[in-house]
CSV table of C-alpha atoms and ligand atoms in Angstrom, one decimal:
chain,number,residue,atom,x,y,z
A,1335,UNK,CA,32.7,113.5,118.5
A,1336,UNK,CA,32.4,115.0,121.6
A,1337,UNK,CA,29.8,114.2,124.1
A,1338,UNK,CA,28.8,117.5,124.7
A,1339,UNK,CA,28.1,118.4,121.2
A,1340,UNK,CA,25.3,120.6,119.4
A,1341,UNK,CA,22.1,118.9,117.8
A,1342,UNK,CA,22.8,119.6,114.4
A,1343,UNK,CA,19.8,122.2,113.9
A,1344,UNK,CA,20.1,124.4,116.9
A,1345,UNK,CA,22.1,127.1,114.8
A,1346,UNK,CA,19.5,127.5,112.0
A,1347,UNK,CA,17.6,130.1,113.6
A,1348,UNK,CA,20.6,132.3,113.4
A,1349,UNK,CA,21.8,134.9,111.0
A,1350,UNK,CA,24.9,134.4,108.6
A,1351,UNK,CA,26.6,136.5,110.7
A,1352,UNK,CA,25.4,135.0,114.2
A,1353,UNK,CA,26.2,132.1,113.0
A,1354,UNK,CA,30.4,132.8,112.2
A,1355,UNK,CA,30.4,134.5,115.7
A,1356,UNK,CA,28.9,131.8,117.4
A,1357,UNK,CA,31.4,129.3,115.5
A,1358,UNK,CA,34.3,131.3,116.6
A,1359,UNK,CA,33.2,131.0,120.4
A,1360,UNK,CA,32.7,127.1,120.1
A,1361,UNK,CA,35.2,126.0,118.0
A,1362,UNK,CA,38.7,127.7,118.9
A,1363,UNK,CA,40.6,126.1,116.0
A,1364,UNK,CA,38.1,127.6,113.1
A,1365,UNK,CA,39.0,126.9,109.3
A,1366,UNK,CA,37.8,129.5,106.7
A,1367,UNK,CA,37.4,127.6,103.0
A,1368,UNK,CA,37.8,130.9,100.4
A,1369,UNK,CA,36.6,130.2,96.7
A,1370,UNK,CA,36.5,134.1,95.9
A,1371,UNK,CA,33.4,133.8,94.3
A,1372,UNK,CA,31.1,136.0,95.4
A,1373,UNK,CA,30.4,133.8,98.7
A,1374,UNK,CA,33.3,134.1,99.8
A,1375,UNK,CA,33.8,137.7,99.9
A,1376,UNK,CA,30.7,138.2,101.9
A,1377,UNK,CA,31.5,135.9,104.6
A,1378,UNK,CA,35.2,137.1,104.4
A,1379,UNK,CA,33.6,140.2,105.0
A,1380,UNK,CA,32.1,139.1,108.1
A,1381,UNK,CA,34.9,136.6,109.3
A,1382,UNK,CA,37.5,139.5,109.4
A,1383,UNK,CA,34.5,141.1,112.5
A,1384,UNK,CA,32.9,138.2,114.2
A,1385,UNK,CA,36.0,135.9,113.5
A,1386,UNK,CA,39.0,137.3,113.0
A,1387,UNK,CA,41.5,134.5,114.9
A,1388,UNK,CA,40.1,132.2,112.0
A,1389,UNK,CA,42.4,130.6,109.8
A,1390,UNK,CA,41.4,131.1,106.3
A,1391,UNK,CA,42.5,129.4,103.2
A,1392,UNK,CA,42.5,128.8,100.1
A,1393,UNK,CA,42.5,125.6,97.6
A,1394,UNK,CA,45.6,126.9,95.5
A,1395,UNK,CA,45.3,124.5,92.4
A,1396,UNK,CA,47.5,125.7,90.6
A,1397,UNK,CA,44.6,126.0,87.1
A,1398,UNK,CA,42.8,129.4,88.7
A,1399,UNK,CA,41.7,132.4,86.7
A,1400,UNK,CA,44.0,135.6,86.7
A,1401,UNK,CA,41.0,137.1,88.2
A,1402,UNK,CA,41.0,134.9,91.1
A,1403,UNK,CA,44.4,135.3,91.6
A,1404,UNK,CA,43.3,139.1,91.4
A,1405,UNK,CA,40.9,138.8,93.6
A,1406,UNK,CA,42.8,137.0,95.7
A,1407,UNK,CA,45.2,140.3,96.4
A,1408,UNK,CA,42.4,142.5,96.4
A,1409,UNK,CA,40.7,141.0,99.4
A,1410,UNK,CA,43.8,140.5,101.1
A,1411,UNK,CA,44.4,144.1,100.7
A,1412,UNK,CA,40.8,145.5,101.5
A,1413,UNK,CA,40.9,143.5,104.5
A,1414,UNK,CA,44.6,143.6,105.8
A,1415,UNK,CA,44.7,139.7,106.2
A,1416,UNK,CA,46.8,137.0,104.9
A,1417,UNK,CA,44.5,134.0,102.6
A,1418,UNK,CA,47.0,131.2,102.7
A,1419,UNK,CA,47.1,128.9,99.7
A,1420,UNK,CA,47.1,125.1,99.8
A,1421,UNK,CA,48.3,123.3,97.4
A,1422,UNK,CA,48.2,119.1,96.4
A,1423,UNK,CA,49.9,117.3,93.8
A,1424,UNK,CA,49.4,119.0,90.4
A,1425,UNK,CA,49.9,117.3,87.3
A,1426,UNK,CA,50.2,118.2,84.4
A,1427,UNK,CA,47.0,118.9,82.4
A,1428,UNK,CA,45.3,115.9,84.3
A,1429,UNK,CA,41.8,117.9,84.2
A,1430,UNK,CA,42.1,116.9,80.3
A,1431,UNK,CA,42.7,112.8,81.5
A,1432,UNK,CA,40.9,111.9,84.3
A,1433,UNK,CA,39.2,115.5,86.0
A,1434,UNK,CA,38.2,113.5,89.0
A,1435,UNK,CA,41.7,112.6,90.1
A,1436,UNK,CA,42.8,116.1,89.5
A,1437,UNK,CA,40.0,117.3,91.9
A,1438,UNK,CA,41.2,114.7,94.5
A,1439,UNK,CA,44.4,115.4,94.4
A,1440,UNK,CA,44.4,119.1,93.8
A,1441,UNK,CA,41.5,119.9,96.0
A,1442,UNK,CA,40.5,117.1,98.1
A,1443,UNK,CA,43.3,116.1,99.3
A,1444,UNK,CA,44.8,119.2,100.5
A,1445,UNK,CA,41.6,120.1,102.1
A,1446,UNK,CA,41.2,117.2,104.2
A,1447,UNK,CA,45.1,117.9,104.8
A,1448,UNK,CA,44.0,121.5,106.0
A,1449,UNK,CA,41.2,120.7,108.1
A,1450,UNK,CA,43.4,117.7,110.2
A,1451,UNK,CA,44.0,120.5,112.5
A,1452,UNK,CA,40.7,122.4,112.8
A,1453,UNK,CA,37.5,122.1,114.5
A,1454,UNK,CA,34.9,123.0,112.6
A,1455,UNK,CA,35.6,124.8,108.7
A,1456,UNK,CA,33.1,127.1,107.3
A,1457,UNK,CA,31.7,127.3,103.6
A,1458,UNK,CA,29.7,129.1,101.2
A,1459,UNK,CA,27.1,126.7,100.3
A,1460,UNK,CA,23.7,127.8,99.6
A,1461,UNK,CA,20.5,125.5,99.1
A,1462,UNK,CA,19.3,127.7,96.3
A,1463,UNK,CA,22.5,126.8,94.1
A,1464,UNK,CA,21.8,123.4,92.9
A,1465,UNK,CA,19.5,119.8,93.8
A,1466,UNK,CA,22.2,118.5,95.3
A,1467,UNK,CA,22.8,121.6,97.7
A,1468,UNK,CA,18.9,121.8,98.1
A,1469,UNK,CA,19.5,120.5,101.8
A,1470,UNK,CA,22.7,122.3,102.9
A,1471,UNK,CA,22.4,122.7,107.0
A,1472,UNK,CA,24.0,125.9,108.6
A,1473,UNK,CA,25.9,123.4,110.8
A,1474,UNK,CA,26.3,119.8,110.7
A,1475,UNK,CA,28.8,117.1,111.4
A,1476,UNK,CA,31.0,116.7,108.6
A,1477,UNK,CA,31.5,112.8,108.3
A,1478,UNK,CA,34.5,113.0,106.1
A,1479,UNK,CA,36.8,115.1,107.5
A,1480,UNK,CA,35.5,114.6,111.6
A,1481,UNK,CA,34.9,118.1,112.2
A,1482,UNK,CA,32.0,120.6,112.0
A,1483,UNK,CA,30.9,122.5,109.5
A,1484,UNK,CA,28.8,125.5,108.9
A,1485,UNK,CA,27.3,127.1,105.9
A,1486,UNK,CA,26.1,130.3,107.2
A,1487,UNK,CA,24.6,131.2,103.3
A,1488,UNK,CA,22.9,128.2,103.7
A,1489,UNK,CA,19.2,130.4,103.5
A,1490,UNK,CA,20.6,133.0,101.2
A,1491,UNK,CA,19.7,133.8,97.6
A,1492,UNK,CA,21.9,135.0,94.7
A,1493,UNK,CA,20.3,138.6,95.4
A,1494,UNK,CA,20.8,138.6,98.6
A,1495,UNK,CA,24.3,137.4,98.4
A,1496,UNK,CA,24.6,140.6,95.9
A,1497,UNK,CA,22.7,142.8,98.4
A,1498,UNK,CA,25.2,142.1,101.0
A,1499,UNK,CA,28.3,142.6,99.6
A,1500,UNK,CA,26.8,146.5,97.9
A,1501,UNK,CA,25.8,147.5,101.3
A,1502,UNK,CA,29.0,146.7,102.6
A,1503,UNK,CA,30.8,147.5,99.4
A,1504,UNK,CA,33.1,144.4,99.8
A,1505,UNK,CA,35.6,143.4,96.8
A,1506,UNK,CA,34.1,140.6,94.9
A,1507,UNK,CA,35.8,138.8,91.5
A,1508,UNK,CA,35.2,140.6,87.9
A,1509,UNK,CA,34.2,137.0,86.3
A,1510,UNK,CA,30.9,137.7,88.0
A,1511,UNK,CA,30.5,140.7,85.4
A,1512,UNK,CA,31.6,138.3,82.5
A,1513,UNK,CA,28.8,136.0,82.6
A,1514,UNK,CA,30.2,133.6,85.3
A,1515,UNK,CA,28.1,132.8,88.4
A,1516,UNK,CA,30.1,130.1,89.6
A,1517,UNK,CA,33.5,130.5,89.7
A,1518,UNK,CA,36.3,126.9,90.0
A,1519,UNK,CA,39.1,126.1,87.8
A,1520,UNK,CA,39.6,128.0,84.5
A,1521,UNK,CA,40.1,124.1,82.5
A,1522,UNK,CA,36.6,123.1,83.8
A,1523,UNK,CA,35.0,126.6,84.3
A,1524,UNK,CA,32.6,128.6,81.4
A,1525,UNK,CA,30.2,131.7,81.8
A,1526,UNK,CA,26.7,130.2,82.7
A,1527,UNK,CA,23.6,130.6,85.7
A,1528,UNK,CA,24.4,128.5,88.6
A,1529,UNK,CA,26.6,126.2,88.6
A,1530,UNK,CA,25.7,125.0,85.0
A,1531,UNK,CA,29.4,126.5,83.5
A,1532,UNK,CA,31.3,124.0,86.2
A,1533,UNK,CA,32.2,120.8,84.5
A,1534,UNK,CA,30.5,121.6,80.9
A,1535,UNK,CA,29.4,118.7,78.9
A,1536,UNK,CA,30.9,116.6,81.6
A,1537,UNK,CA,28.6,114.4,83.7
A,1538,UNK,CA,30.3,115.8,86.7
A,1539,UNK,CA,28.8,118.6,89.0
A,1540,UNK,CA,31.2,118.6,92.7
A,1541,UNK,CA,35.2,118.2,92.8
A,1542,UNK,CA,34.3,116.0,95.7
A,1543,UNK,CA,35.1,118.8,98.8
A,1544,UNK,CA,31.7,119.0,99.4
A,1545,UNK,CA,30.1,115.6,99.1
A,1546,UNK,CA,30.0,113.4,102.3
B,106,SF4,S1,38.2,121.7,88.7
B,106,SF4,FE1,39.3,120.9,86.9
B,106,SF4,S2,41.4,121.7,87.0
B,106,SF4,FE2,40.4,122.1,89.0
B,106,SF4,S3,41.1,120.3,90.2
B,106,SF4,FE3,39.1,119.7,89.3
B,106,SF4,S4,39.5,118.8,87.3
B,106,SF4,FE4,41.4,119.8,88.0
């Protein structure tokens, strides 16, 4: 870490937005981690303004929704950008076997991959989303990966998330109009509030990208 470094609160005062422009004047080498859920496209939204050097990516695991992959084009598109997809080692049907290994090595893996090169990665976490995300920080040193990250929907809620992106009338993925609010893998992914259609009727509620 460097010695000159931020406390880890002094960005909570600031707005989502604030808070990717500030990121982009400390942290040269910024990482943007796109889901296309519905976070996503709002702080897309605002990357492509207050951040537009970022490099933004996505976890390509090779098990996404047409829809993502439609969404995928669509923001691309709306937003005249290139979303570059990383991808792990993907084998075959291993959600069915052992879905943690297929997390690591389809998303964690890759990411940590991804973010060797970066200074600080930004998210879409938000507290409201579940216990374990009840704590999210706007910024804090990511132990993991050696590198900062931010959250800058830390404070939001689901409406205002929705508020945003029809104010702004940014492109956002048609599973959220079928039920889904959360949006991963289609193996380990089913219509439901929250996160509760992630990992149904497994006792399993990350892929592991966001746990320290
Ligand atoms: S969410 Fe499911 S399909 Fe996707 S990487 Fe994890 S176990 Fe594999």
């Amino acid at each position: 870490m460097a010695a000159l470094e931020p406390a880890i609160d002094d960005l909570e005062h600031l707005g989502a937005q604030e808070l990717i422009a500030e990121a982009a004047a400390r942290y040269p080498r910024l990482a943007v981690a796109c889901s296309f859920q519905k976070e996503a496209s709002a702080i897309l939204d605002m990357v492509v303004r207050a951040a537009p050097a970022a490099r933004v990516f996505t976890l390509d695991t090779g098990a996404l929704f047409p829809e993502t992959r439609d969404a995928w084009r669509t923001l691309e598109e709306h937003y005249d950008i290139a979303i570059e997809g990383v991808r792990g080692e993907q084998l075959d049907r291993q959600w069915e076997r052992d879905p943690d290994r297929c997390c690591e090595l389809r998303k964690v893996r890759p990411l940590r991959e991804t973010l060797a090169g970066a200074d600080a990665w930004i998210a879409g976490l938000r507290r409201e989303q579940s216990p374990e995300r009840a704590d999210t920080p706007k910024l804090d040193w990511d132990r993991k990966h050696e590198l900062w990250k931010l959250n800058p929907l830390a404070d939001w809620t689901e409406a205002d998330v929705w508020r945003y992106i029809a104010a702004n009338d940014v492109p956002y993925h048609q599973l959220h109009d079928r039920g889904y609010a959360s949006i991963g893998c289609w193996p380990c992914t089913q219509p439901g509030d929250g996160r509760e259609g992630r990992w149904n009727g497994l006792d399993k509620v990350e892929c592991g990208i966001h746990v320290a």
